Amino acid sequence: MPVQIILGAQWGDEGKGKVVDMLAQHADIVARYQGGANAGHTVCIGEKQYVLHLLPSGMFHEQCTCVIGNGVVIDPNALMDEIAQLEAAGITVHGRLLISHNAHLIMPYHKQLDVIREQTGTRIGTTGRGIGPAYIDKFMRVGIRIVDLLDRDTLARKLKQNIEEKNQILTKVYGETRIDVDAIISEYQEFDKQIDEYITDTSFYLHQALRQGKRIIAEGAQGALLDVDHGTYPFVTSSNPTSGGACTGLGIPPTSVSEVIGVAKAYCTRVGEGPFPTELDDATGERLRTVGHEFGATTGRPRRCGWYDAVAMQYSSHVNGIQKLVITKLDVLNEFETVRICIGYEFHGKRLRSFPTDVATLDHITPVYEEFEGWKRSLAGATTYEELPLQARTYLEALARHTDAPLWLASVGPRRDQSIVLPS
Ligand code: IMP
């Protein structure tokens, strides 16, 4: 069965870009299934570093066709910029990118509302890319889809209706000035020629590819603990990064999925607000941030850092059905005297049996840690699992055991070749 799902198992930024890029060598298609330009997938090729926000991480392999599925929300300006950047770097996008006609658009008013809501309501710490408001319109059934860009009259009519309502909200609820409808209509009508060549029925395309036995990677953005249904609500994103989201976000059946690969860091990070049980608000947290260069690829914000949380990860493993666990950034822990894994939560003196997704409980739990001796040396030369120091192997094995997922790959540096695949 040809579909492999690759998803973030924590709160995003796990290093999915590198893993997708690695597996894309043997794939025919890489398809993004949710999120938007809030994502930042970093791929390092030689000395060059690329950060993709919307385009799938398979772009760097010429034989790969890249698909942006119906579950993604697309800011056409961000998309065109990214295409231009890749083309300028010598990477051909023309003829290799397909965008679902059903994907929804992010409009300037979505970004404006995203920023205003952050200032006036519960602060989520969003990326300000308009993600939540665009998904609101989708689920309100008033959203504008990519296919609407191809019919100038329909686009103008839908924009007028939408902006009329947004203007009521902006002026009456938030005391803002009205949006200029005509300026947006003329700006967005221009996208028809630029985007036309990419738009198609990607679900149909993927079905044909499945029939032909093509190898497909379904690429998730953000992470399972940011899932709007299964994450730490309301401090989540507005889509489904979990494995189930791949089927709805691409229009492929669950029976086509052969493998779910979960990517997690050897520690934990989170950007934005919300519960983070193992967060280290001290020198150790600062050290993880500095050594791990933990600053957002999209917003540049410093990421919150803490120890690996096996309770949250076991939950993630169960929700996603992780069959292969990838641990990234193991090398960040190289110089630590000791390293820790959170193996349980205590709540009012009692041990919890499962990961609570309600914020009130998560805010009051005490993590229970298991401590391990650090390996105190560089992992740079290691190319096989056996070459890893015993302490690193002990740490990885404990981490997989507590996560309840089989360890498959450990990444020990940003480059393509700094990955150790475990013997199965
Ligand atoms: P939004 O997706 O911009 O609405 O932001 C909602 C939450 O998800 C915020 O806490 C963001 O910091 C977080 N978030 C969104 N995209 C990413 C990502 O790619 N990596 C990590 N966190 C993200």
Short mmCIF file of C-alpha atoms and ligand atoms in Angstrom, two decimals:
data_model
loop_
_atom_site.label_atom_id
_atom_site.label_comp_id
_atom_site.label_asym_id
_atom_site.label_seq_id
_atom_site.Cartn_x
_atom_site.Cartn_y
_atom_site.Cartn_z
CA MET A 1 0.00 0.00 0.00
CA PRO A 2 1.61 3.16 -1.13
CA VAL A 3 0.71 6.06 1.20
CA GLN A 4 3.12 6.93 3.99
CA ILE A 5 1.92 9.63 6.38
CA ILE A 6 4.63 11.73 7.98
CA LEU A 7 3.45 13.91 10.80
CA GLY A 8 4.67 15.95 13.72
CA ALA A 9 4.00 14.06 16.93
CA GLN A 10 4.55 16.93 19.38
CA TRP A 11 3.71 20.67 19.14
CA GLY A 12 5.24 21.22 15.70
CA ASP A 13 8.79 22.04 14.60
CA GLU A 14 9.94 18.44 15.05
CA GLY A 15 12.03 18.43 11.90
CA LYS A 16 9.49 16.89 9.53
CA GLY A 17 10.97 18.75 6.55
CA LYS A 18 14.22 16.83 6.79
CA VAL A 19 12.47 13.46 7.12
CA VAL A 20 10.10 14.13 4.20
CA ASP A 21 13.03 15.29 2.09
CA MET A 22 14.90 12.11 2.95
CA LEU A 23 12.02 9.78 2.13
CA ALA A 24 11.06 11.76 -0.96
CA GLN A 25 14.14 10.30 -2.70
CA HIS A 26 12.08 7.13 -3.14
CA ALA A 27 8.66 8.74 -3.64
CA ASP A 28 6.65 9.79 -6.68
CA ILE A 29 4.39 12.28 -4.93
CA VAL A 30 4.59 14.41 -1.79
CA ALA A 31 1.24 15.86 -0.72
CA ARG A 32 0.59 18.44 2.04
CA TYR A 33 -2.73 17.81 3.77
CA GLN A 34 -3.48 20.68 6.17
CA GLY A 35 -2.36 24.01 7.61
CA GLY A 36 -1.03 26.88 5.58
CA ALA A 37 1.87 29.28 5.58
CA ASN A 38 1.96 29.04 9.39
CA ALA A 39 4.28 26.06 8.85
CA GLY A 40 8.02 26.37 8.36
CA HIS A 41 9.63 23.20 7.04
CA THR A 42 13.40 23.49 6.97
CA VAL A 43 15.39 21.41 4.52
CA CYS A 44 19.22 21.57 4.45
CA ILE A 45 20.92 20.52 1.23
CA GLY A 46 24.67 20.75 1.44
CA GLU A 47 25.44 24.18 2.85
CA LYS A 48 22.12 25.62 1.66
CA GLN A 49 19.07 25.93 3.87
CA TYR A 50 15.52 26.30 2.51
CA VAL A 51 12.42 27.04 4.55
CA LEU A 52 9.14 26.00 2.95
CA HIS A 53 5.86 27.30 4.29
CA LEU A 54 3.32 26.03 1.78
CA LEU A 55 5.10 23.96 -0.82
CA PRO A 56 5.60 20.29 0.08
CA SER A 57 9.11 19.26 1.14
CA GLY A 58 9.39 16.96 -1.90
CA MET A 59 10.20 19.99 -4.09
CA PHE A 60 13.93 19.21 -3.87
CA HIS A 61 13.61 15.89 -5.70
CA GLU A 62 13.00 16.33 -9.39
CA GLN A 63 11.09 13.09 -9.84
CA CYS A 64 8.51 14.13 -7.22
CA THR A 65 5.22 15.74 -8.09
CA CYS A 66 4.09 17.93 -5.21
CA VAL A 67 0.44 18.29 -4.23
CA ILE A 68 -1.24 20.86 -2.03
CA GLY A 69 -4.42 19.15 -0.87
CA ASN A 70 -7.93 20.41 -0.22
CA GLY A 71 -7.23 20.55 3.53
CA VAL A 72 -4.63 23.30 3.15
CA VAL A 73 -5.51 27.00 3.35
CA ILE A 74 -3.57 29.03 0.80
CA ASP A 75 -2.42 32.61 0.83
CA PRO A 76 -1.81 33.16 -2.90
CA ASN A 77 0.71 35.93 -2.27
CA ALA A 78 2.75 33.66 0.01
CA LEU A 79 2.46 30.84 -2.52
CA MET A 80 3.65 32.93 -5.45
CA ASP A 81 6.58 34.29 -3.39
CA GLU A 82 7.64 30.79 -2.45
CA ILE A 83 7.39 29.52 -6.02
CA ALA A 84 9.48 32.49 -7.19
CA GLN A 85 12.11 31.84 -4.49
CA LEU A 86 12.51 28.20 -5.46
CA GLU A 87 12.63 28.97 -9.18
CA ALA A 88 15.30 31.60 -8.46
CA ALA A 89 17.30 28.92 -6.62
CA GLY A 90 17.15 26.74 -9.74
CA ILE A 91 14.40 24.39 -8.55
CA THR A 92 11.68 23.80 -11.14
CA VAL A 93 8.17 24.20 -9.80
CA HIS A 94 6.42 24.56 -13.17
CA GLY A 95 4.95 21.19 -14.16
CA ARG A 96 5.62 19.64 -10.75
CA LEU A 97 3.05 21.32 -8.53
CA LEU A 98 -0.67 20.52 -8.31
CA ILE A 99 -3.09 22.42 -6.10
CA SER A 100 -6.50 21.12 -5.12
CA HIS A 101 -9.33 23.15 -6.63
CA ASN A 102 -11.08 22.72 -3.28
CA ALA A 103 -8.36 24.28 -1.11
CA HIS A 104 -9.55 27.46 0.60
CA LEU A 105 -7.95 30.85 0.23
CA ILE A 106 -6.52 33.08 2.92
CA MET A 107 -7.54 36.67 2.28
CA PRO A 108 -6.03 39.84 3.75
CA TYR A 109 -9.02 40.19 6.09
CA HIS A 110 -8.29 36.77 7.58
CA LYS A 111 -4.82 37.94 8.57
CA GLN A 112 -6.23 41.19 9.93
CA LEU A 113 -8.85 39.35 12.01
CA ASP A 114 -6.24 36.85 13.24
CA VAL A 115 -4.09 39.68 14.60
CA ILE A 116 -7.04 41.62 16.09
CA ARG A 117 -8.47 38.54 17.83
CA GLU A 118 -5.09 37.87 19.38
CA GLN A 119 -5.10 41.37 20.83
CA THR A 120 -8.66 41.35 22.09
CA GLY A 121 -9.60 37.75 22.94
CA THR A 122 -7.86 34.71 24.41
CA ARG A 123 -4.26 34.95 23.30
CA ILE A 124 -3.27 31.76 21.50
CA GLY A 125 0.04 33.06 20.22
CA THR A 126 -0.92 32.40 16.58
CA THR A 127 1.46 32.99 13.71
CA GLY A 128 -0.79 35.83 12.47
CA ARG A 129 -1.04 34.19 9.04
CA GLY A 130 -4.86 34.21 9.02
CA ILE A 131 -5.16 30.46 9.52
CA GLY A 132 -7.98 30.37 12.11
CA PRO A 133 -10.21 32.96 10.37
CA ALA A 134 -9.79 31.20 6.99
CA TYR A 135 -10.86 27.86 8.49
CA ILE A 136 -13.76 29.63 10.24
CA ASP A 137 -15.06 30.76 6.84
CA LYS A 138 -14.56 27.28 5.42
CA PHE A 139 -16.65 25.72 8.16
CA MET A 140 -19.20 28.56 8.02
CA ARG A 141 -19.55 27.56 4.34
CA VAL A 142 -18.73 31.04 3.10
CA GLY A 143 -15.08 30.43 2.25
CA ILE A 144 -13.55 31.25 -1.11
CA ARG A 145 -11.73 28.40 -2.78
CA ILE A 146 -8.78 28.29 -5.12
CA VAL A 147 -11.07 27.30 -7.99
CA ASP A 148 -12.98 30.59 -7.52
CA LEU A 149 -9.87 32.44 -8.68
CA LEU A 150 -10.53 31.09 -12.16
CA ASP A 151 -13.88 32.85 -12.56
CA ARG A 152 -13.46 36.59 -12.10
CA ASP A 153 -17.21 37.30 -11.71
CA THR A 154 -17.73 34.60 -9.10
CA LEU A 155 -14.66 35.77 -7.24
CA ALA A 156 -15.90 39.38 -7.20
CA ARG A 157 -19.37 38.34 -6.02
CA LYS A 158 -18.04 36.13 -3.21
CA LEU A 159 -15.51 38.74 -2.11
CA LYS A 160 -18.23 41.41 -1.95
CA GLN A 161 -20.45 39.20 0.21
CA ASN A 162 -17.61 38.20 2.50
CA ILE A 163 -16.14 41.65 2.86
CA GLU A 164 -19.52 43.18 3.60
CA GLU A 165 -19.84 40.89 6.60
CA LYS A 166 -16.20 41.38 7.64
CA ASN A 167 -16.63 45.14 7.48
CA GLN A 168 -19.55 44.91 9.89
CA ILE A 169 -17.38 42.94 12.30
CA LEU A 170 -14.32 45.12 11.85
CA THR A 171 -16.13 48.43 12.31
CA LYS A 172 -18.82 47.49 14.83
CA VAL A 173 -17.04 44.96 17.02
CA TYR A 174 -13.44 46.08 16.78
CA GLY A 175 -13.74 49.79 15.86
CA GLU A 176 -11.50 49.34 12.80
CA THR A 177 -11.83 51.06 9.42
CA ARG A 178 -13.64 49.42 6.49
CA ILE A 179 -11.77 47.24 4.02
CA ASP A 180 -11.64 48.49 0.42
CA VAL A 181 -13.50 45.77 -1.51
CA ASP A 182 -12.49 46.94 -4.95
CA ALA A 183 -8.78 46.94 -4.16
CA ILE A 184 -8.96 43.32 -2.98
CA ILE A 185 -11.08 42.25 -5.95
CA SER A 186 -8.65 43.71 -8.46
CA GLU A 187 -5.60 42.31 -6.60
CA TYR A 188 -7.03 38.78 -6.40
CA GLN A 189 -8.49 38.72 -9.91
CA GLU A 190 -4.92 38.92 -11.15
CA PHE A 191 -4.08 35.53 -9.67
CA ASP A 192 -6.12 33.62 -12.26
CA LYS A 193 -3.39 33.56 -14.90
CA GLN A 194 -0.60 32.89 -12.41
CA ILE A 195 -2.26 30.04 -10.58
CA ASP A 196 -4.36 28.38 -13.30
CA GLU A 197 -1.68 25.94 -14.42
CA TYR A 198 -1.45 24.40 -10.94
CA ILE A 199 -5.16 23.94 -10.16
CA THR A 200 -6.74 20.52 -10.57
CA ASP A 201 -8.80 17.83 -8.88
CA THR A 202 -5.95 16.47 -6.77
CA SER A 203 -8.10 13.82 -5.13
CA PHE A 204 -8.78 12.32 -8.58
CA TYR A 205 -5.09 12.65 -9.43
CA LEU A 206 -4.10 10.82 -6.24
CA HIS A 207 -6.61 8.04 -6.92
CA GLN A 208 -5.12 7.47 -10.34
CA ALA A 209 -1.66 7.48 -8.82
CA LEU A 210 -2.77 4.91 -6.25
CA ARG A 211 -4.09 2.70 -9.02
CA GLN A 212 -0.75 2.93 -10.79
CA GLY A 213 1.03 1.89 -7.59
CA LYS A 214 2.82 5.19 -7.16
CA ARG A 215 4.52 5.92 -3.86
CA ILE A 216 2.89 8.83 -2.04
CA ILE A 217 4.02 10.72 1.03
CA ALA A 218 1.30 12.59 2.91
CA GLU A 219 3.07 15.45 4.66
CA GLY A 220 1.56 16.96 7.80
CA ALA A 221 2.28 20.40 9.15
CA GLN A 222 2.36 21.57 12.80
CA GLY A 223 1.97 18.68 15.26
CA ALA A 224 -0.55 16.30 16.80
CA LEU A 225 -0.73 18.22 20.08
CA LEU A 226 -1.82 21.29 18.09
CA ASP A 227 -4.69 19.37 16.47
CA VAL A 228 -8.00 21.24 16.80
CA ASP A 229 -9.74 18.05 17.99
CA HIS A 230 -7.00 16.15 19.80
CA GLY A 231 -4.58 18.83 20.94
CA THR A 232 -4.43 21.11 23.95
CA TYR A 233 -7.56 23.08 22.97
CA PRO A 234 -7.98 26.06 22.70
CA PHE A 235 -4.20 26.45 22.37
CA VAL A 236 -4.10 24.65 19.06
CA THR A 237 -4.11 25.39 15.36
CA SER A 238 -7.36 25.21 13.36
CA SER A 239 -6.76 22.02 11.38
CA ASN A 240 -6.08 18.30 11.92
CA PRO A 241 -2.33 17.55 11.76
CA THR A 242 -3.05 14.04 13.14
CA SER A 243 -2.99 11.04 10.79
CA GLY A 244 -6.78 11.11 10.24
CA GLY A 245 -6.38 14.58 8.73
CA ALA A 246 -4.36 13.12 5.86
CA CYS A 247 -7.38 11.29 4.45
CA THR A 248 -9.79 14.22 4.66
CA GLY A 249 -7.11 16.73 3.69
CA LEU A 250 -6.20 14.85 0.50
CA GLY A 251 -9.37 12.96 -0.38
CA ILE A 252 -7.75 9.54 -0.11
CA PRO A 253 -9.23 6.51 1.68
CA PRO A 254 -7.83 5.22 5.00
CA THR A 255 -7.35 1.86 3.28
CA SER A 256 -4.66 3.41 1.07
CA VAL A 257 -2.42 4.23 4.03
CA SER A 258 0.38 1.78 4.60
CA GLU A 259 2.41 3.50 7.24
CA VAL A 260 2.26 6.28 9.81
CA ILE A 261 5.60 7.85 10.68
CA GLY A 262 5.67 10.14 13.71
CA VAL A 263 8.47 12.68 14.07
CA ALA A 264 9.49 13.98 17.50
CA LYS A 265 12.47 15.83 18.90
CA ALA A 266 14.66 14.22 21.55
CA TYR A 267 13.26 16.94 23.82
CA CYS A 268 10.17 19.14 23.51
CA THR A 269 9.43 22.62 22.21
CA ARG A 270 6.34 24.72 21.82
CA VAL A 271 5.70 28.16 20.27
CA GLY A 272 2.85 30.33 21.40
CA GLU A 273 0.66 29.99 24.47
CA GLY A 274 -0.77 26.87 26.09
CA PRO A 275 0.15 24.11 28.50
CA PHE A 276 3.58 22.52 28.33
CA PRO A 277 4.08 20.16 31.28
CA THR A 278 7.83 19.61 30.91
CA GLU A 279 8.73 23.22 30.10
CA LEU A 280 12.03 24.35 31.62
CA ASP A 281 11.91 27.96 32.59
CA ASP A 282 15.55 27.94 33.68
CA ALA A 283 19.13 27.69 32.47
CA THR A 284 18.59 24.16 31.12
CA GLY A 285 15.68 25.41 28.98
CA GLU A 286 17.82 28.28 27.79
CA ARG A 287 20.60 25.86 26.94
CA LEU A 288 18.25 23.69 24.85
CA ARG A 289 17.05 26.82 23.02
CA THR A 290 20.57 28.04 22.29
CA VAL A 291 22.13 24.72 21.31
CA GLY A 292 19.03 23.63 19.36
CA HIS A 293 18.59 27.04 17.65
CA GLU A 294 15.03 26.97 18.82
CA PHE A 295 13.59 30.02 17.12
CA GLY A 296 10.50 29.84 14.88
CA ALA A 297 11.15 29.23 11.17
CA THR A 298 8.05 31.30 10.29
CA THR A 299 7.91 34.02 12.93
CA GLY A 300 11.42 33.96 14.45
CA ARG A 301 9.88 33.70 17.93
CA PRO A 302 11.96 31.95 20.63
CA ARG A 303 10.51 28.51 21.23
CA ARG A 304 9.69 27.30 24.72
CA CYS A 305 11.87 24.27 25.56
CA GLY A 306 11.65 21.30 27.92
CA TRP A 307 12.36 17.60 28.39
CA TYR A 308 10.89 14.83 26.24
CA ASP A 309 7.35 14.19 27.40
CA ALA A 310 6.61 10.49 26.97
CA VAL A 311 3.11 10.84 28.44
CA ALA A 312 2.10 13.32 25.73
CA MET A 313 3.98 11.26 23.15
CA GLN A 314 2.24 8.02 24.13
CA TYR A 315 -1.07 9.80 23.65
CA SER A 316 0.15 11.09 20.29
CA SER A 317 1.32 7.61 19.30
CA HIS A 318 -2.10 6.15 20.10
CA VAL A 319 -4.14 8.91 18.38
CA ASN A 320 -1.99 8.76 15.25
CA GLY A 321 -1.18 5.05 15.22
CA ILE A 322 2.54 5.70 14.91
CA GLN A 323 4.25 2.67 13.42
CA LYS A 324 7.66 4.24 13.03
CA LEU A 325 9.10 6.79 15.42
CA VAL A 326 11.69 9.29 14.23
CA ILE A 327 13.71 11.11 16.87
CA THR A 328 15.35 14.30 15.66
CA LYS A 329 17.97 16.61 17.13
CA LEU A 330 19.50 13.96 19.38
CA ASP A 331 22.82 15.79 18.95
CA VAL A 332 21.43 18.84 20.80
CA LEU A 333 21.74 16.79 24.01
CA ASN A 334 25.40 15.87 23.35
CA GLU A 335 26.98 17.89 26.14
CA PHE A 336 24.35 17.43 28.85
CA GLU A 337 25.60 15.70 32.04
CA THR A 338 22.19 14.09 32.46
CA VAL A 339 19.05 13.92 30.32
CA ARG A 340 15.47 13.32 31.38
CA ILE A 341 12.26 11.79 30.10
CA CYS A 342 8.88 12.58 31.63
CA ILE A 343 7.29 9.18 32.26
CA GLY A 344 4.21 10.17 34.26
CA TYR A 345 2.03 13.00 35.54
CA GLU A 346 0.87 13.55 39.10
CA PHE A 347 -2.31 15.49 39.68
CA HIS A 348 -3.28 16.34 43.29
CA GLY A 349 -1.03 13.55 44.57
CA LYS A 350 -2.45 10.91 42.19
CA ARG A 351 -0.78 9.40 39.15
CA LEU A 352 -2.76 10.06 35.95
CA ARG A 353 -3.32 7.12 33.65
CA SER A 354 -3.52 9.10 30.43
CA PHE A 355 -2.71 12.46 28.86
CA PRO A 356 -5.36 15.03 29.82
CA THR A 357 -6.13 17.42 26.96
CA ASP A 358 -7.98 19.89 29.16
CA VAL A 359 -5.91 22.90 29.96
CA ALA A 360 -7.07 23.22 33.58
CA THR A 361 -5.67 19.78 34.47
CA LEU A 362 -2.50 20.15 32.40
CA ASP A 363 -1.68 23.43 34.09
CA HIS A 364 -1.63 21.72 37.49
CA ILE A 365 0.13 18.44 36.89
CA THR A 366 3.61 17.63 38.16
CA PRO A 367 5.83 15.71 35.74
CA VAL A 368 7.54 12.56 37.00
CA TYR A 369 10.97 12.13 35.42
CA GLU A 370 13.39 9.32 34.76
CA GLU A 371 16.97 10.54 34.59
CA PHE A 372 19.72 9.15 32.36
CA GLU A 373 23.45 9.66 32.15
CA GLY A 374 24.44 11.93 29.25
CA TRP A 375 26.87 10.73 26.56
CA LYS A 376 29.05 13.83 26.66
CA ARG A 377 30.44 13.52 23.16
CA SER A 378 29.67 14.44 19.60
CA LEU A 379 27.50 12.12 17.53
CA ALA A 380 28.81 13.60 14.30
CA GLY A 381 30.76 10.53 13.16
CA ALA A 382 28.06 7.97 13.94
CA THR A 383 26.51 6.37 10.87
CA THR A 384 25.03 3.22 12.39
CA TYR A 385 23.04 2.61 15.53
CA GLU A 386 25.87 0.57 17.03
CA GLU A 387 28.22 3.53 16.65
CA LEU A 388 26.07 5.65 18.94
CA PRO A 389 27.36 5.83 22.53
CA LEU A 390 25.71 3.35 24.89
CA GLN A 391 24.13 6.20 26.89
CA ALA A 392 22.49 7.62 23.76
CA ARG A 393 21.13 4.22 22.82
CA THR A 394 19.82 3.68 26.35
CA TYR A 395 18.11 7.07 26.18
CA LEU A 396 16.56 6.36 22.76
CA GLU A 397 15.34 2.94 23.79
CA ALA A 398 13.72 4.26 26.98
CA LEU A 399 12.12 7.05 25.04
CA ALA A 400 10.59 4.65 22.49
CA ARG A 401 9.45 2.24 25.22
CA HIS A 402 7.66 4.95 27.19
CA THR A 403 6.18 6.36 23.97
CA ASP A 404 4.85 2.96 22.97
CA ALA A 405 6.11 3.29 19.40
CA PRO A 406 8.91 1.44 17.59
CA LEU A 407 12.00 3.57 17.05
CA TRP A 408 12.98 3.72 13.38
CA LEU A 409 15.30 6.63 12.77
CA ALA A 410 17.46 8.97 14.80
CA SER A 411 18.63 12.25 13.35
CA VAL A 412 21.95 13.56 14.64
CA GLY A 413 22.35 16.74 12.58
CA PRO A 414 20.55 18.92 10.04
CA ARG A 415 22.10 17.45 6.89
CA ARG A 416 20.49 14.72 4.79
CA ASP A 417 23.30 12.28 5.61
CA GLN A 418 23.12 12.82 9.38
CA SER A 419 20.42 10.21 9.92
CA ILE A 420 20.71 6.77 11.45
CA VAL A 421 18.14 4.21 10.38
CA LEU A 422 17.68 1.50 12.96
CA PRO A 423 17.82 -2.15 11.92
CA SER A 424 14.23 -3.46 11.86
P1 IMP B 1 -2.01 29.41 13.99
O1 IMP B 1 -1.82 28.06 13.37
O2 IMP B 1 -1.21 30.49 13.35
O3 IMP B 1 -3.47 29.75 14.14
O4 IMP B 1 -1.44 29.32 15.49
C1 IMP B 1 -2.05 28.48 16.48
C2 IMP B 1 -0.99 27.85 17.37
O5 IMP B 1 -0.24 26.91 16.61
C3 IMP B 1 0.02 28.84 17.94
O6 IMP B 1 0.42 28.40 19.23
C4 IMP B 1 1.20 28.72 16.98
O7 IMP B 1 2.42 29.08 17.57
C5 IMP B 1 1.15 27.24 16.67
N1 IMP B 1 1.73 26.93 15.37
C6 IMP B 1 1.20 27.15 14.16
N2 IMP B 1 2.02 26.69 13.19
C7 IMP B 1 3.08 26.16 13.81
C8 IMP B 1 4.25 25.49 13.35
O8 IMP B 1 4.47 25.27 12.15
N3 IMP B 1 5.12 25.06 14.30
C9 IMP B 1 4.88 25.24 15.63
N4 IMP B 1 3.80 25.83 16.11
C10 IMP B 1 2.89 26.30 15.21
#
